[in-house]
mmCIF file of C-alpha atoms in Angstrom:
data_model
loop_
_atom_site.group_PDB
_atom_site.id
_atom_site.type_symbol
_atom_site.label_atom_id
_atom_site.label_comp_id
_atom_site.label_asym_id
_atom_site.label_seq_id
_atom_site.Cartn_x
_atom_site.Cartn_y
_atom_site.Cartn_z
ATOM 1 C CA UNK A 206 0.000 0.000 0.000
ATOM 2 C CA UNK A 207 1.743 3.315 -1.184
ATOM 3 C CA UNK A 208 1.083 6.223 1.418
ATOM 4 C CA UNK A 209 2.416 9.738 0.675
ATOM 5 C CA UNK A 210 4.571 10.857 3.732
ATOM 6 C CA UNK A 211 5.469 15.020 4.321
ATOM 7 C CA UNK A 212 8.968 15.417 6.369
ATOM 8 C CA UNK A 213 7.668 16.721 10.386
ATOM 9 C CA UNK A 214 10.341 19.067 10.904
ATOM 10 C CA UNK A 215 10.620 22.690 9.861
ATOM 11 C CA UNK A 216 13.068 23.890 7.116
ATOM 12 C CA UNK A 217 14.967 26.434 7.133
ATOM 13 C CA UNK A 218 13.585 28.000 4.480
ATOM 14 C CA UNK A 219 9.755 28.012 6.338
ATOM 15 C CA UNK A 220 8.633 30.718 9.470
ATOM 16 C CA UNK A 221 6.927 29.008 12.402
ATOM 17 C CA UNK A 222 3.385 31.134 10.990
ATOM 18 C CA UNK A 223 3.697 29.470 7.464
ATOM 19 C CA UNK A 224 4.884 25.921 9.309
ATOM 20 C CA UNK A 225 1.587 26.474 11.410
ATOM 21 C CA UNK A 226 -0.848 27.778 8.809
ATOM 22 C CA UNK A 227 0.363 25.880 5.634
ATOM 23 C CA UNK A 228 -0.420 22.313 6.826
ATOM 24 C CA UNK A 229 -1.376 21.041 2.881
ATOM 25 C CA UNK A 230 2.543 22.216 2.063
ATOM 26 C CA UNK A 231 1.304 24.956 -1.096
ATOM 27 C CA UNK A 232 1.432 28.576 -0.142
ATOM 28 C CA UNK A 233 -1.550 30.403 0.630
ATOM 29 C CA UNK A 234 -0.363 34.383 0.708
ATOM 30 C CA UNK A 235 -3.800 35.591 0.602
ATOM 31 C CA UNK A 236 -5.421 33.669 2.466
ATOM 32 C CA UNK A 237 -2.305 33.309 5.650
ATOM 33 C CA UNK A 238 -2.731 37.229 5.479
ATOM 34 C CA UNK A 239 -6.698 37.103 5.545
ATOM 35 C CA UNK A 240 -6.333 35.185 8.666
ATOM 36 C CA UNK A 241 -3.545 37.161 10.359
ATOM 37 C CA UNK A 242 -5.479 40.225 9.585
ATOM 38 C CA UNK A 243 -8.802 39.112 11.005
ATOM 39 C CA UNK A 244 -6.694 37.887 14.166
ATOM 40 C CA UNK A 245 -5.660 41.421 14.591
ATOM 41 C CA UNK A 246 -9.145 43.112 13.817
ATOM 42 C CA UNK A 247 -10.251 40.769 16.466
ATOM 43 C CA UNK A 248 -8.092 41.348 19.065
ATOM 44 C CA UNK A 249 -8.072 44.824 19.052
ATOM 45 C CA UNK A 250 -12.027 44.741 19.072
ATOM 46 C CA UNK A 251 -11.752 42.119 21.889
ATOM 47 C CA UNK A 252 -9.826 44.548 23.438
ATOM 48 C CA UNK A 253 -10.992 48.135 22.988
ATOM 49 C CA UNK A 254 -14.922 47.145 23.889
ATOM 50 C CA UNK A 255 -14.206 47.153 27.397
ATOM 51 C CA UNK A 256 -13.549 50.949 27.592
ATOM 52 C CA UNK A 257 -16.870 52.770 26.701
ATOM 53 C CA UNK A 258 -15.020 55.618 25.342
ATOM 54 C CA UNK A 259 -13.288 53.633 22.883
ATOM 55 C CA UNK A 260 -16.596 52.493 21.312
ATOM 56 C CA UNK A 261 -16.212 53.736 17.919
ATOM 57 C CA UNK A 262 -13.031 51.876 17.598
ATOM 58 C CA UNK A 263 -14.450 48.599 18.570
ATOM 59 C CA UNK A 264 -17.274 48.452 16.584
ATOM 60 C CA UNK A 265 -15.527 49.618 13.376
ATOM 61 C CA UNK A 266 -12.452 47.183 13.973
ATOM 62 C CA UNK A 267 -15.483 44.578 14.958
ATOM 63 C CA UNK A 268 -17.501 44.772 11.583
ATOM 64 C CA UNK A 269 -14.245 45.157 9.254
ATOM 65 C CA UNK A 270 -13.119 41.716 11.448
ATOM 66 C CA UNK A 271 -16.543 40.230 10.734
ATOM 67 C CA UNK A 272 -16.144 41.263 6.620
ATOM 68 C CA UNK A 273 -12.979 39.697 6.553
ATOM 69 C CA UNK A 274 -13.481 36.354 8.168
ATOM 70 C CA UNK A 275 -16.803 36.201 5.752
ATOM 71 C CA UNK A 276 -14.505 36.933 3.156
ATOM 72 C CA UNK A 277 -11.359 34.752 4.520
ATOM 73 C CA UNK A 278 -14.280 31.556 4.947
ATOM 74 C CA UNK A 279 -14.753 31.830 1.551
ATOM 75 C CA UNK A 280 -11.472 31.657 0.052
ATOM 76 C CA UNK A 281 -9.849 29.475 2.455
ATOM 77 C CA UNK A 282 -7.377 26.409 1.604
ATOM 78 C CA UNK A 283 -6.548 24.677 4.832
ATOM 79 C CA UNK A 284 -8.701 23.739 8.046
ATOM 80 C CA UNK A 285 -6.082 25.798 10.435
ATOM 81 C CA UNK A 286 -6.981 28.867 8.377
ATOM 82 C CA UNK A 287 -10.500 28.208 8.769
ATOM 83 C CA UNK A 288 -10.049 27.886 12.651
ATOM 84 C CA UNK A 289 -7.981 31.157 12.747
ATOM 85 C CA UNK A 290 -10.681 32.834 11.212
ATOM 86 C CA UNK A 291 -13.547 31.694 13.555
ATOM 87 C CA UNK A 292 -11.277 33.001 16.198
ATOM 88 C CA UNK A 293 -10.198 36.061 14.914
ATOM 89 C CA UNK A 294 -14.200 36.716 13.493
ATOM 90 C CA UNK A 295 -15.517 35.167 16.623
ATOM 91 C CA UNK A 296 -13.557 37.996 18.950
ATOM 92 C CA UNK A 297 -14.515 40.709 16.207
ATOM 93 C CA UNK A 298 -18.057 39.875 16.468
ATOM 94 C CA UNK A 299 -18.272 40.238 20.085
ATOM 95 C CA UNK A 300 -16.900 42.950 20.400
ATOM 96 C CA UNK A 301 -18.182 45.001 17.481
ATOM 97 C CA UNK A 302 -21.594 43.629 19.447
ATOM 98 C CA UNK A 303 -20.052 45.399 22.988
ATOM 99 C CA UNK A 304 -18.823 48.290 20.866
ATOM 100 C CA UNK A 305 -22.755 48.926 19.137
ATOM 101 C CA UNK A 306 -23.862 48.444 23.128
ATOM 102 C CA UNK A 307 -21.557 50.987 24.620
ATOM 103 C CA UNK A 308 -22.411 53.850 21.601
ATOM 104 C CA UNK A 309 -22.169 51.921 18.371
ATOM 105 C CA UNK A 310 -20.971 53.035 14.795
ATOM 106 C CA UNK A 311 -21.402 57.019 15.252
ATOM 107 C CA UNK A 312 -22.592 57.748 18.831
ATOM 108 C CA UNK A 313 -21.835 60.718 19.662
ATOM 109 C CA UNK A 314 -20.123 61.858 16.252
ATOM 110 C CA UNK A 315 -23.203 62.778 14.429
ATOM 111 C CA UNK A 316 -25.327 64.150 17.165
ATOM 112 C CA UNK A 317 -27.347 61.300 18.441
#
């Protein structure tokens, strides 16, 4: 029975984000930096809808997280992106959901 085998260890050549990400051994640029950049959107929505005065910020960061892990779902190659991007559109969603609570999109900017 012939089985395809992929070496275990890292080259020399590979990052530890592409030895993470890339698990089907082809490079994925857009879709590694979809992920990374929903990550990011995420976290710093996670983390700014704690503070009501950063509202804006949260919910903003929160929708463009939730756009690109649509977006990033839709194009993606390999299962770990797809977990990344639940994550990273998970944490976006919540708190672009905290950031609409606290003030939402405008509040405050526009007059109301």
């Amino acid at each position: 029975m012939a089985q395809s085998t992929q070496p275990h260890g890292r080259s020399d050549d590979q990052s530890t984000w592409a030895t993470i990400v890339r698990n089907d051994g082809k490079p994925h640029p857009l879709q590694d930096t979809l992920a990374g950049i929903t990550l990011v959107l995420g976290l710093i929505a996670i983390g700014t809808c704690g503070f009501r005065s950063l509202h804006i910020l949260a919910s903003w960061t929160g929708l463009f997280g939730i756009f690109s892990a649509i977006w990033g779902q839709y194009i993606s190659a390999t299962t770990t992106e797809r977990f990344l991007l639940v994550i990273g559109g998970g944490a976006a969603a919540v708190g672009f959901g905290i950031g609409l609570a606290h003030g939402g999109l405008l509040g405050g900017v526009v007059g109301y």
